[in-house]
Every structure is written in structure tokens, then in C-alpha cells.
Amino acid sequence: MKILGIESSCDETAAAVVENGRTALSGVVASQVEVHALYGGVVPEIASRAHTEALCGVVNGALDGAGLTVNDIDAIAVTYAPGLIGALLTGLSFAKGLSYSTGKPLVPVHHIRGHIAANYISSPDLKPPFIALVVSGGHTSLIKVEDYTKFTTIGVTRDDAAGEAFDKAARVLGLPYPGGAAMDALASEGDKGRFRFTIGRVHDAEYDFSFSGLKTAVINLAHTLTARGEKIEGQLKADIAASFTAAAVTTVCRGVERLYEDGERLPLVLSGGVAANSHLRAALKALTEKYGVGFYVPPLSLCGDNAKMIAAQGYYEFISGARAPLSQNAFACMEA
Ligand code: KG4
Ligand code: ZN
């Protein structure tokens, strides 16, 4: 069964064809990063307009790449939530039009479920149940995946997502947008023990995460050092990056470790843009080895937003009977 996936929740316009939820036949991602870099972050209205311009070419590119026409497709899977509402609506409206004009079924896919499904492509042996850790620019969630379409949330961030903290820290260090990858490299050159950041803790929900305190702390540190006349460059800059990254990694790992300490023995499956972080990957690998559980993580190309992951999850939603009517709406929030 061949599923065409369409993704437009943030600043990547993406389309892909995936067979039986596991084999990617094609994948195209048109990134808007250069446009948004001018503003230091994603500008929603610009994102929507850029998606509208790119969608036709990206979808055609995915079909051509797979050597197929839309007639060969069994269903169209599209991200309907969560994300920027205008951005989501462009992809959803395009998919609805394609579904209406071709008679192909339309399948709604939740973006976070999609991130998790990226692992079905890179790890063909992976099957639920497992524990999913989704760390991205907009979300940080610990989820029990009981079956392909049955999810129970164990913990979420109470404020900022991990990626938001990485991006803001990168900004105060003067790194180019988006800063995640540059922070990762810089952190490898620094002394992580030089600055001690308090680790965010949520007292009434032990599996929840909090990143806003860490984000504020790194911004305050940069401002204080600058006010003292110190230039944030060279070794100082690398040491801040390393100390911040160590604190962010500990914040993510704390909730996960608590879960395994409490007796969980299902494998851990990492995903989302921040899953590309080498320090986080290494820490979670060590953590899962300590508890003797499996650890799955997608290659870098499947960590950030893409449509292969939407088509992969779309397959499982499709065979479980999920269908989007033409009245299907988009939703900005996570709970949709
Ligand atoms: O999953 P994604 O592409 O978009 C959302 O659904 O949010 O995640 C993007 C986020 C950005 O915040 C970006 O800075 C971060 O992932 N990121 C990283 C790394 N590569 C990307 N954060 C830390 N280390 C990285 N190597
Ligand atoms: Zn995402």
C-alpha cells in the first residue's frame, strides 16, 4: 500500500511516498530556513505563503521521485495538528483538494505521532509497545505507544520545548539561526562544568519537563557577562554552550530515568528535531544501556520535520480506519 504524505506544520514544506509504513520510495523537503533566518525565527504569515508557493512542486517531486502518478497512490496522509495554524491549513487544504479531485481517501495525521513513526522507516523491526521521547522545536513529550494508533501521554513540558531553549541559547551566543546544530558542535569544544545551571524540576508531576528556567538562566548569564565587559567569544562561548547543553540533556534525561527507575522495561524510541543532538543521543544511549532496554533513534535526515514520517504513520492510521472528511479542520494545539 502506497501512501502520499504531506507536511506543512512549521517551516518545511514536505511530501513523500512510503510503502506499507516502512519503505520510503521518495521524499522532498523544501526548507524555508533562509527566509526566516532574516528575522531570527519563524514568521507565521511568511511560512504560510511560502508553503502555498512550494506545495505543488514538492508533491509532484515526491510522486516523480517514486516513479508514480497520483493514480498509483492508495491514500493521502496529511498533518492536521499541532503547529502554526496558517501553515497547517495550506497543506491540509491542498490535500483535501487532491483527495476530492482524485477520489483518494484522506487520512489525518498528528505531527507528534508522525515524528515517532520516523523510526518505523529506519528500524523495520520496531513494533509497539515502546516508550517514545519526542524532543523538537515545539514539543517535549514522553509517550507510551501501546499500539500503532494507541498513545498514552506520560509527561510533557510545562513551558518551553527543548528546541526552543536550544534556539534561544544559540541566539544569545550569536550563532546563526536555527542554532541547534551549531550549539551541538560548539558544546563539544567547551567545558561543561564551567557554569552550573539549575535543572528544571516539576514537583507535582515527576515525568514532566521544564525548560523556561534554563532558557532564562542562559540569557541572564550572557547579559551579565556582557554588562561586565566580557566578550562572548572563543573558549567562553564554547563553555557556555557546553554547560547549557549538559543542563538541557540532564533535564530531558531526568524524566526518562525516573520512568525506568520506577520499573518500566519497554524500549526507548527517540525522535524530533532535537533528537539530532549528539550529546542527547549519547546520554540516552548510556541511560538505556544502564537499564538494559533497547534504544532506537532515527538518522539525522528523519529527525527534523519531513513527510516520510507522516506517510509512515498515515499507513497505520489508514489501516486502522481513520479518515478525514472534507470538513476536517487544522488545530494549533497538541491535544487535537
Ligand atoms: O522537529 P523539528 O524539525 O520541528 C518541530 O516540530 O518543532 O525540530 C526543530 C528543532 C529546532 O529547535 C532546532 O534548533 C532543533 O530542532 N535542533 C537541534 C539540533 N538539530 C536541530 N537541537 C539541538 N541539537 C541539534 N543538533
Ligand atoms: Zn516537528
mmCIF file of C-alpha atoms and ligand atoms in Angstrom:
data_model
loop_
_atom_site.group_PDB
_atom_site.id
_atom_site.type_symbol
_atom_site.label_atom_id
_atom_site.label_comp_id
_atom_site.label_asym_id
_atom_site.label_seq_id
_atom_site.Cartn_x
_atom_site.Cartn_y
_atom_site.Cartn_z
ATOM 1 C CA MET A 1 0.000 0.000 0.000
ATOM 2 C CA LYS A 2 1.459 3.348 -1.073
ATOM 3 C CA ILE A 3 0.733 6.450 0.975
ATOM 4 C CA LEU A 4 1.472 10.012 -0.145
ATOM 5 C CA GLY A 5 2.379 12.096 2.929
ATOM 6 C CA ILE A 6 2.108 15.901 3.082
ATOM 7 C CA GLU A 7 3.616 18.015 5.903
ATOM 8 C CA SER A 8 3.404 21.813 6.383
ATOM 9 C CA SER A 9 3.082 22.383 10.148
ATOM 10 C CA CYS A 10 6.000 24.807 10.553
ATOM 11 C CA ASP A 11 8.698 25.950 8.132
ATOM 12 C CA GLU A 12 9.321 22.888 5.952
ATOM 13 C CA THR A 13 7.073 22.032 3.018
ATOM 14 C CA ALA A 14 7.412 18.284 2.576
ATOM 15 C CA ALA A 15 5.923 15.404 0.610
ATOM 16 C CA ALA A 16 6.900 11.734 0.401
ATOM 17 C CA VAL A 17 5.681 8.341 -0.735
ATOM 18 C CA VAL A 18 6.058 5.436 1.703
ATOM 19 C CA GLU A 19 5.127 1.814 1.113
ATOM 20 C CA ASN A 20 3.418 -0.179 3.873
ATOM 21 C CA GLY A 21 4.542 2.304 6.535
ATOM 22 C CA ARG A 22 8.167 1.152 6.326
ATOM 23 C CA THR A 23 9.811 1.738 2.942
ATOM 24 C CA ALA A 24 10.362 5.305 1.722
ATOM 25 C CA LEU A 25 10.048 5.428 -2.078
ATOM 26 C CA SER A 26 10.703 9.187 -2.197
ATOM 27 C CA GLY A 27 10.874 12.289 -0.034
ATOM 28 C CA VAL A 28 11.139 16.001 -0.791
ATOM 29 C CA VAL A 29 11.660 18.753 1.798
ATOM 30 C CA ALA A 30 11.610 22.449 0.808
ATOM 31 C CA SER A 31 13.075 24.340 3.736
ATOM 32 C CA GLN A 32 12.176 27.989 4.383
ATOM 33 C CA VAL A 33 15.054 28.436 6.793
ATOM 34 C CA GLU A 34 16.815 31.108 4.731
ATOM 35 C CA VAL A 35 13.730 33.357 4.654
ATOM 36 C CA HIS A 36 13.092 33.089 8.399
ATOM 37 C CA ALA A 37 16.794 33.486 9.253
ATOM 38 C CA LEU A 38 16.426 37.184 8.362
ATOM 39 C CA TYR A 39 14.063 37.533 11.352
ATOM 40 C CA GLY A 40 15.823 35.117 13.744
ATOM 41 C CA GLY A 41 12.767 32.846 13.955
ATOM 42 C CA VAL A 42 9.757 31.535 12.038
ATOM 43 C CA VAL A 43 7.343 34.282 10.897
ATOM 44 C CA PRO A 44 3.954 32.506 10.615
ATOM 45 C CA GLU A 45 2.465 34.576 7.773
ATOM 46 C CA ILE A 46 5.623 34.219 5.678
ATOM 47 C CA ALA A 47 5.605 30.470 6.382
ATOM 48 C CA SER A 48 2.009 30.092 5.120
ATOM 49 C CA ARG A 49 2.724 31.999 1.922
ATOM 50 C CA ALA A 50 5.918 30.034 1.238
ATOM 51 C CA HIS A 51 4.058 26.718 1.743
ATOM 52 C CA THR A 52 1.390 27.797 -0.744
ATOM 53 C CA GLU A 53 4.075 28.533 -3.338
ATOM 54 C CA ALA A 54 6.002 25.306 -2.734
ATOM 55 C CA LEU A 55 3.285 22.674 -2.262
ATOM 56 C CA CYS A 56 2.538 21.827 -5.911
ATOM 57 C CA GLY A 57 6.186 21.369 -6.856
ATOM 58 C CA VAL A 58 7.037 19.432 -3.712
ATOM 59 C CA VAL A 59 4.134 16.974 -4.127
ATOM 60 C CA ASN A 60 4.928 16.490 -7.821
ATOM 61 C CA GLY A 61 8.568 15.967 -6.883
ATOM 62 C CA ALA A 62 7.644 13.233 -4.406
ATOM 63 C CA LEU A 63 5.452 11.423 -6.961
ATOM 64 C CA ASP A 64 8.104 11.738 -9.693
ATOM 65 C CA GLY A 65 10.806 10.570 -7.279
ATOM 66 C CA ALA A 66 8.821 7.401 -6.590
ATOM 67 C CA GLY A 67 8.165 6.920 -10.329
ATOM 68 C CA LEU A 68 4.412 7.119 -9.687
ATOM 69 C CA THR A 69 1.396 9.227 -10.580
ATOM 70 C CA VAL A 70 -1.307 10.162 -8.107
ATOM 71 C CA ASN A 71 -3.425 7.311 -9.562
ATOM 72 C CA ASP A 72 -0.951 4.776 -8.103
ATOM 73 C CA ILE A 73 -1.414 6.121 -4.573
ATOM 74 C CA ASP A 74 -3.741 4.331 -2.122
ATOM 75 C CA ALA A 75 -4.311 7.261 0.250
ATOM 76 C CA ILE A 76 -3.175 10.803 1.046
ATOM 77 C CA ALA A 77 -1.933 11.386 4.617
ATOM 78 C CA VAL A 78 -1.678 14.955 5.869
ATOM 79 C CA THR A 79 -0.587 16.680 9.080
ATOM 80 C CA TYR A 80 -3.650 18.372 10.654
ATOM 81 C CA ALA A 81 -2.168 19.276 14.116
ATOM 82 C CA PRO A 82 -0.301 20.622 16.040
ATOM 83 C CA GLY A 83 1.636 23.532 14.514
ATOM 84 C CA LEU A 84 1.211 27.030 13.097
ATOM 85 C CA ILE A 85 -2.444 27.251 12.153
ATOM 86 C CA GLY A 86 -1.966 29.053 8.840
ATOM 87 C CA ALA A 87 0.868 26.740 7.841
ATOM 88 C CA LEU A 88 -1.159 23.629 8.695
ATOM 89 C CA LEU A 89 -4.140 24.925 6.698
ATOM 90 C CA THR A 90 -2.102 25.253 3.498
ATOM 91 C CA GLY A 91 -1.078 21.568 3.449
ATOM 92 C CA LEU A 92 -4.455 20.366 4.688
ATOM 93 C CA SER A 93 -6.359 22.386 2.064
ATOM 94 C CA PHE A 94 -4.031 21.152 -0.675
ATOM 95 C CA ALA A 95 -4.513 17.535 0.466
ATOM 96 C CA LYS A 96 -8.293 17.957 0.639
ATOM 97 C CA GLY A 97 -8.344 19.315 -2.916
ATOM 98 C CA LEU A 98 -6.197 16.435 -4.145
ATOM 99 C CA SER A 99 -8.392 13.913 -2.344
ATOM 100 C CA TYR A 100 -11.617 15.455 -3.711
ATOM 101 C CA SER A 101 -10.359 15.623 -7.278
ATOM 102 C CA THR A 102 -8.854 12.100 -7.359
ATOM 103 C CA GLY A 103 -11.256 10.244 -5.068
ATOM 104 C CA LYS A 104 -8.302 9.005 -2.965
ATOM 105 C CA PRO A 105 -9.019 8.668 0.778
ATOM 106 C CA LEU A 106 -7.697 11.422 3.044
ATOM 107 C CA VAL A 107 -6.036 10.364 6.324
ATOM 108 C CA PRO A 108 -5.405 12.843 9.186
ATOM 109 C CA VAL A 109 -2.013 12.510 10.919
ATOM 110 C CA HIS A 110 -0.977 14.107 14.218
ATOM 111 C CA HIS A 111 2.508 15.630 13.797
ATOM 112 C CA ILE A 112 3.868 14.098 17.020
ATOM 113 C CA ARG A 113 2.675 10.625 16.015
ATOM 114 C CA GLY A 114 4.488 11.283 12.734
ATOM 115 C CA HIS A 115 7.772 12.118 14.484
ATOM 116 C CA ILE A 116 7.558 8.816 16.374
ATOM 117 C CA ALA A 117 6.817 6.914 13.124
ATOM 118 C CA ALA A 118 10.079 8.167 11.573
ATOM 119 C CA ASN A 119 11.586 5.239 13.479
ATOM 120 C CA TYR A 120 9.426 2.689 11.594
ATOM 121 C CA ILE A 121 11.351 3.644 8.441
ATOM 122 C CA SER A 122 14.835 3.481 9.982
ATOM 123 C CA SER A 123 14.131 0.425 12.181
ATOM 124 C CA PRO A 124 11.996 -2.083 10.261
ATOM 125 C CA ASP A 125 11.922 -4.436 13.279
ATOM 126 C CA LEU A 126 10.459 -1.816 15.637
ATOM 127 C CA LYS A 127 6.932 -2.584 16.829
ATOM 128 C CA PRO A 128 4.836 -1.171 19.681
ATOM 129 C CA PRO A 129 4.677 -1.274 22.621
ATOM 130 C CA PHE A 130 7.533 1.126 23.411
ATOM 131 C CA ILE A 131 8.251 4.439 25.149
ATOM 132 C CA ALA A 132 8.587 7.410 22.783
ATOM 133 C CA LEU A 133 10.528 10.542 23.664
ATOM 134 C CA VAL A 134 9.704 13.379 21.251
ATOM 135 C CA VAL A 135 12.020 16.393 21.534
ATOM 136 C CA SER A 136 11.502 19.114 18.950
ATOM 137 C CA GLY A 137 11.281 22.858 18.434
ATOM 138 C CA GLY A 138 7.695 22.938 19.642
ATOM 139 C CA HIS A 139 7.288 19.838 21.818
ATOM 140 C CA THR A 140 8.878 17.717 24.513
ATOM 141 C CA SER A 141 6.791 14.655 25.338
ATOM 142 C CA LEU A 142 7.214 11.237 26.893
ATOM 143 C CA ILE A 143 4.576 8.917 25.489
ATOM 144 C CA LYS A 144 3.685 5.246 25.893
ATOM 145 C CA VAL A 145 2.970 3.871 22.419
ATOM 146 C CA GLU A 146 0.716 0.918 23.209
ATOM 147 C CA ASP A 147 -0.124 0.218 19.581
ATOM 148 C CA TYR A 148 0.386 1.980 16.235
ATOM 149 C CA THR A 149 -2.624 4.219 16.894
ATOM 150 C CA LYS A 150 -2.912 3.974 20.700
ATOM 151 C CA PHE A 151 -0.901 6.515 22.685
ATOM 152 C CA THR A 152 -0.834 7.500 26.365
ATOM 153 C CA THR A 153 0.997 10.661 27.421
ATOM 154 C CA ILE A 154 3.295 10.094 30.391
ATOM 155 C CA GLY A 155 4.941 13.519 30.602
ATOM 156 C CA VAL A 156 5.051 16.831 28.723
ATOM 157 C CA THR A 157 6.870 20.121 29.036
ATOM 158 C CA ARG A 158 5.113 22.580 31.309
ATOM 159 C CA ASP A 159 6.510 25.577 29.441
ATOM 160 C CA ASP A 160 9.069 25.735 26.622
ATOM 161 C CA ALA A 161 10.106 22.845 24.396
ATOM 162 C CA ALA A 162 13.714 21.608 24.435
ATOM 163 C CA GLY A 163 14.324 23.002 20.925
ATOM 164 C CA GLU A 164 13.009 26.433 21.929
ATOM 165 C CA ALA A 165 15.624 26.534 24.725
ATOM 166 C CA PHE A 166 18.385 25.443 22.303
ATOM 167 C CA ASP A 167 17.344 28.080 19.755
ATOM 168 C CA LYS A 168 17.227 30.928 22.314
ATOM 169 C CA ALA A 169 20.561 29.906 23.861
ATOM 170 C CA ALA A 170 22.100 29.811 20.377
ATOM 171 C CA ARG A 171 20.729 33.288 19.697
ATOM 172 C CA VAL A 172 22.328 34.872 22.787
ATOM 173 C CA LEU A 173 25.600 33.212 21.818
ATOM 174 C CA GLY A 174 25.338 34.847 18.403
ATOM 175 C CA LEU A 175 25.080 31.569 16.467
ATOM 176 C CA PRO A 176 23.317 31.557 13.103
ATOM 177 C CA TYR A 177 19.606 30.590 13.038
ATOM 178 C CA PRO A 178 18.449 27.878 13.541
ATOM 179 C CA GLY A 179 21.017 27.320 16.232
ATOM 180 C CA GLY A 180 20.534 23.680 17.294
ATOM 181 C CA ALA A 181 23.212 22.126 15.096
ATOM 182 C CA ALA A 182 25.751 24.938 15.718
ATOM 183 C CA MET A 183 25.194 24.631 19.501
ATOM 184 C CA ASP A 184 25.784 20.895 19.255
ATOM 185 C CA ALA A 185 29.198 21.380 17.590
ATOM 186 C CA LEU A 186 30.238 24.264 19.847
ATOM 187 C CA ALA A 187 29.280 22.338 23.003
ATOM 188 C CA SER A 188 31.764 19.608 22.021
ATOM 189 C CA GLU A 189 34.598 22.154 22.320
ATOM 190 C CA GLY A 190 33.629 23.547 25.738
ATOM 191 C CA ASP A 191 33.950 22.739 29.437
ATOM 192 C CA LYS A 192 30.508 21.664 30.636
ATOM 193 C CA GLY A 193 31.498 22.139 34.265
ATOM 194 C CA ARG A 194 32.331 25.847 33.982
ATOM 195 C CA PHE A 195 28.779 27.148 34.527
ATOM 196 C CA ARG A 196 26.220 25.410 36.701
ATOM 197 C CA PHE A 197 22.599 25.836 35.638
ATOM 198 C CA THR A 198 19.772 24.721 37.894
ATOM 199 C CA ILE A 199 17.925 21.748 36.417
ATOM 200 C CA GLY A 200 14.218 22.366 35.860
ATOM 201 C CA ARG A 201 12.039 20.213 38.091
ATOM 202 C CA VAL A 202 8.272 19.799 38.182
ATOM 203 C CA HIS A 203 7.430 18.768 41.720
ATOM 204 C CA ASP A 204 3.833 17.621 41.276
ATOM 205 C CA ALA A 205 4.456 15.566 38.096
ATOM 206 C CA GLU A 206 7.755 13.699 38.084
ATOM 207 C CA TYR A 207 7.742 12.803 34.369
ATOM 208 C CA ASP A 208 7.043 16.365 33.179
ATOM 209 C CA PHE A 209 9.750 18.690 31.863
ATOM 210 C CA SER A 210 10.504 22.401 32.294
ATOM 211 C CA PHE A 211 12.937 24.401 30.154
ATOM 212 C CA SER A 212 11.924 28.042 30.720
ATOM 213 C CA GLY A 213 14.151 28.483 33.807
ATOM 214 C CA LEU A 214 17.178 27.164 31.919
ATOM 215 C CA LYS A 215 16.379 29.360 28.933
ATOM 216 C CA THR A 216 16.135 32.450 31.155
ATOM 217 C CA ALA A 217 19.299 31.492 33.049
ATOM 218 C CA VAL A 218 21.459 31.272 29.917
ATOM 219 C CA ILE A 219 20.059 34.584 28.615
ATOM 220 C CA ASN A 220 20.754 36.239 32.007
ATOM 221 C CA LEU A 221 24.292 34.806 32.102
ATOM 222 C CA ALA A 222 25.056 36.219 28.650
ATOM 223 C CA HIS A 223 23.662 39.634 29.627
ATOM 224 C CA THR A 224 25.587 39.705 32.928
ATOM 225 C CA LEU A 225 28.879 38.783 31.232
ATOM 226 C CA THR A 226 28.332 41.388 28.514
ATOM 227 C CA ALA A 227 27.483 44.057 31.121
ATOM 228 C CA ARG A 228 30.790 43.237 32.827
ATOM 229 C CA GLY A 229 32.542 43.979 29.575
ATOM 230 C CA GLU A 230 33.359 40.357 28.684
ATOM 231 C CA LYS A 231 33.100 39.423 25.027
ATOM 232 C CA ILE A 232 31.144 36.196 24.444
ATOM 233 C CA GLU A 233 33.544 34.511 22.088
ATOM 234 C CA GLY A 234 36.217 31.814 21.904
ATOM 235 C CA GLN A 235 36.516 29.455 24.894
ATOM 236 C CA LEU A 236 33.953 31.382 26.984
ATOM 237 C CA LYS A 237 31.317 30.919 24.270
ATOM 238 C CA ALA A 238 32.106 27.202 23.947
ATOM 239 C CA ASP A 239 31.965 26.756 27.737
ATOM 240 C CA ILE A 240 28.517 28.382 27.921
ATOM 241 C CA ALA A 241 27.310 26.150 25.047
ATOM 242 C CA ALA A 242 28.708 23.037 26.777
ATOM 243 C CA SER A 243 27.281 23.956 30.207
ATOM 244 C CA PHE A 244 23.867 24.801 28.729
ATOM 245 C CA THR A 245 23.767 21.602 26.651
ATOM 246 C CA ALA A 246 24.696 19.473 29.667
ATOM 247 C CA ALA A 247 21.839 21.045 31.671
ATOM 248 C CA ALA A 248 19.344 20.610 28.805
ATOM 249 C CA VAL A 249 20.373 16.967 28.348
ATOM 250 C CA THR A 250 20.038 16.339 32.103
ATOM 251 C CA THR A 251 16.576 17.962 32.048
ATOM 252 C CA VAL A 252 15.438 15.600 29.290
ATOM 253 C CA CYS A 253 17.098 12.529 30.811
ATOM 254 C CA ARG A 254 15.755 13.086 34.329
ATOM 255 C CA GLY A 255 12.110 12.304 33.449
ATOM 256 C CA VAL A 256 13.157 9.329 31.323
ATOM 257 C CA GLU A 257 15.432 7.928 34.010
ATOM 258 C CA ARG A 258 12.680 8.277 36.620
ATOM 259 C CA LEU A 259 10.396 6.180 34.420
ATOM 260 C CA TYR A 260 12.966 3.368 34.139
ATOM 261 C CA GLU A 261 13.813 3.658 37.839
ATOM 262 C CA ASP A 262 10.124 3.116 38.520
ATOM 263 C CA GLY A 263 10.321 -0.244 36.738
ATOM 264 C CA GLU A 264 9.499 0.482 33.089
ATOM 265 C CA ARG A 265 11.248 -2.023 30.774
ATOM 266 C CA LEU A 266 9.922 -1.156 27.310
ATOM 267 C CA PRO A 267 12.487 0.090 24.749
ATOM 268 C CA LEU A 268 13.056 3.827 24.316
ATOM 269 C CA VAL A 269 12.392 5.429 20.916
ATOM 270 C CA LEU A 270 13.756 8.945 20.375
ATOM 271 C CA SER A 271 12.504 11.409 17.730
ATOM 272 C CA GLY A 272 12.043 15.088 16.788
ATOM 273 C CA GLY A 273 14.486 17.779 15.652
ATOM 274 C CA VAL A 274 16.441 17.814 18.933
ATOM 275 C CA ALA A 275 16.956 14.040 18.593
ATOM 276 C CA ALA A 276 19.748 15.108 16.211
ATOM 277 C CA ASN A 277 21.738 16.379 19.205
ATOM 278 C CA SER A 278 24.821 14.196 19.614
ATOM 279 C CA HIS A 279 25.115 14.838 23.360
ATOM 280 C CA LEU A 280 21.484 13.841 23.970
ATOM 281 C CA ARG A 281 21.834 10.732 21.809
ATOM 282 C CA ALA A 282 24.946 9.663 23.747
ATOM 283 C CA ALA A 283 23.325 10.297 27.156
ATOM 284 C CA LEU A 284 20.168 8.369 26.294
ATOM 285 C CA LYS A 285 22.196 5.502 24.830
ATOM 286 C CA ALA A 286 24.087 5.238 28.128
ATOM 287 C CA LEU A 287 20.854 5.506 30.125
ATOM 288 C CA THR A 288 19.115 2.724 28.178
ATOM 289 C CA GLU A 289 22.225 0.512 28.445
ATOM 290 C CA LYS A 290 22.193 1.038 32.227
ATOM 291 C CA TYR A 291 18.604 -0.248 32.419
ATOM 292 C CA GLY A 292 19.141 -2.965 29.789
ATOM 293 C CA VAL A 293 16.416 -1.706 27.437
ATOM 294 C CA GLY A 294 16.520 -1.197 23.661
ATOM 295 C CA PHE A 295 17.236 2.248 22.189
ATOM 296 C CA TYR A 296 16.046 3.432 18.777
ATOM 297 C CA VAL A 297 16.860 6.743 17.131
ATOM 298 C CA PRO A 298 16.331 7.805 13.504
ATOM 299 C CA PRO A 299 19.137 9.067 11.226
ATOM 300 C CA LEU A 300 19.547 12.866 11.185
ATOM 301 C CA SER A 301 17.530 13.164 7.941
ATOM 302 C CA LEU A 302 14.439 11.772 9.704
ATOM 303 C CA CYS A 303 14.786 13.765 12.970
ATOM 304 C CA GLY A 304 13.559 17.152 11.715
ATOM 305 C CA ASP A 305 10.225 17.753 10.010
ATOM 306 C CA ASN A 306 9.684 15.617 6.908
ATOM 307 C CA ALA A 307 6.808 13.870 5.129
ATOM 308 C CA LYS A 308 8.176 10.311 5.178
ATOM 309 C CA MET A 309 7.234 10.175 8.854
ATOM 310 C CA ILE A 310 3.713 11.466 8.056
ATOM 311 C CA ALA A 311 3.224 8.859 5.325
ATOM 312 C CA ALA A 312 4.569 6.108 7.644
ATOM 313 C CA GLN A 313 2.124 6.968 10.423
ATOM 314 C CA GLY A 314 -0.551 7.627 7.773
ATOM 315 C CA TYR A 315 -0.334 3.972 6.716
ATOM 316 C CA TYR A 316 -1.118 2.757 10.241
ATOM 317 C CA GLU A 317 -3.899 5.336 10.678
ATOM 318 C CA PHE A 318 -5.327 4.294 7.273
ATOM 319 C CA ILE A 319 -5.429 0.551 8.004
ATOM 320 C CA SER A 320 -6.995 1.272 11.409
ATOM 321 C CA GLY A 321 -9.826 3.081 9.579
ATOM 322 C CA ALA A 322 -9.032 6.767 10.200
ATOM 323 C CA ARG A 323 -10.418 9.096 7.504
ATOM 324 C CA ALA A 324 -10.569 12.882 7.312
ATOM 325 C CA PRO A 325 -13.821 14.349 5.941
ATOM 326 C CA LEU A 326 -13.626 17.377 3.648
ATOM 327 C CA SER A 327 -14.764 19.395 6.696
ATOM 328 C CA GLN A 328 -11.538 18.382 8.539
ATOM 329 C CA ASN A 329 -10.069 21.369 10.352
ATOM 330 C CA ALA A 330 -6.475 22.089 11.391
ATOM 331 C CA PHE A 331 -5.584 22.638 15.050
ATOM 332 C CA ALA A 332 -2.643 24.525 16.509
ATOM 333 C CA CYS A 333 -2.738 22.722 19.841
ATOM 334 C CA MET A 334 -1.193 19.437 20.886
ATOM 335 C CA GLU A 335 -4.412 17.907 22.260
ATOM 336 C CA ALA A 336 -6.294 17.958 18.932
HETATM 337 O O1 KG4 B 1 11.126 18.595 14.780
HETATM 338 P P1 KG4 B 1 11.569 19.920 14.292
HETATM 339 O O2 KG4 B 1 12.193 19.988 12.924
HETATM 340 O O3 KG4 B 1 10.391 20.948 14.298
HETATM 341 C C1 KG4 B 1 9.331 20.914 15.222
HETATM 342 O O4 KG4 B 1 8.407 20.075 15.070
HETATM 343 O O5 KG4 B 1 9.416 21.707 16.172
HETATM 344 O O6 KG4 B 1 12.595 20.499 15.387
HETATM 345 C C2 KG4 B 1 13.324 21.678 15.183
HETATM 346 C C3 KG4 B 1 14.181 21.940 16.394
HETATM 347 C C4 KG4 B 1 14.812 23.337 16.397
HETATM 348 O O7 KG4 B 1 14.573 23.930 17.650
HETATM 349 C C5 KG4 B 1 16.293 23.045 16.166
HETATM 350 O O8 KG4 B 1 17.166 24.005 16.702
HETATM 351 C C6 KG4 B 1 16.433 21.734 16.893
HETATM 352 O O9 KG4 B 1 15.275 21.012 16.498
HETATM 353 N N1 KG4 B 1 17.668 21.016 16.524
HETATM 354 C C7 KG4 B 1 18.644 20.719 17.411
HETATM 355 C C8 KG4 B 1 19.669 20.075 16.682
HETATM 356 N N2 KG4 B 1 19.286 19.993 15.374
HETATM 357 C C9 KG4 B 1 18.042 20.581 15.309
HETATM 358 N N3 KG4 B 1 18.733 20.961 18.730
HETATM 359 C C10 KG4 B 1 19.839 20.539 19.352
HETATM 360 N N4 KG4 B 1 20.879 19.922 18.736
HETATM 361 C C11 KG4 B 1 20.824 19.649 17.416
HETATM 362 N N5 KG4 B 1 21.845 19.023 16.806
HETATM 363 ZN ZN ZN B 2 8.248 18.551 14.138
#
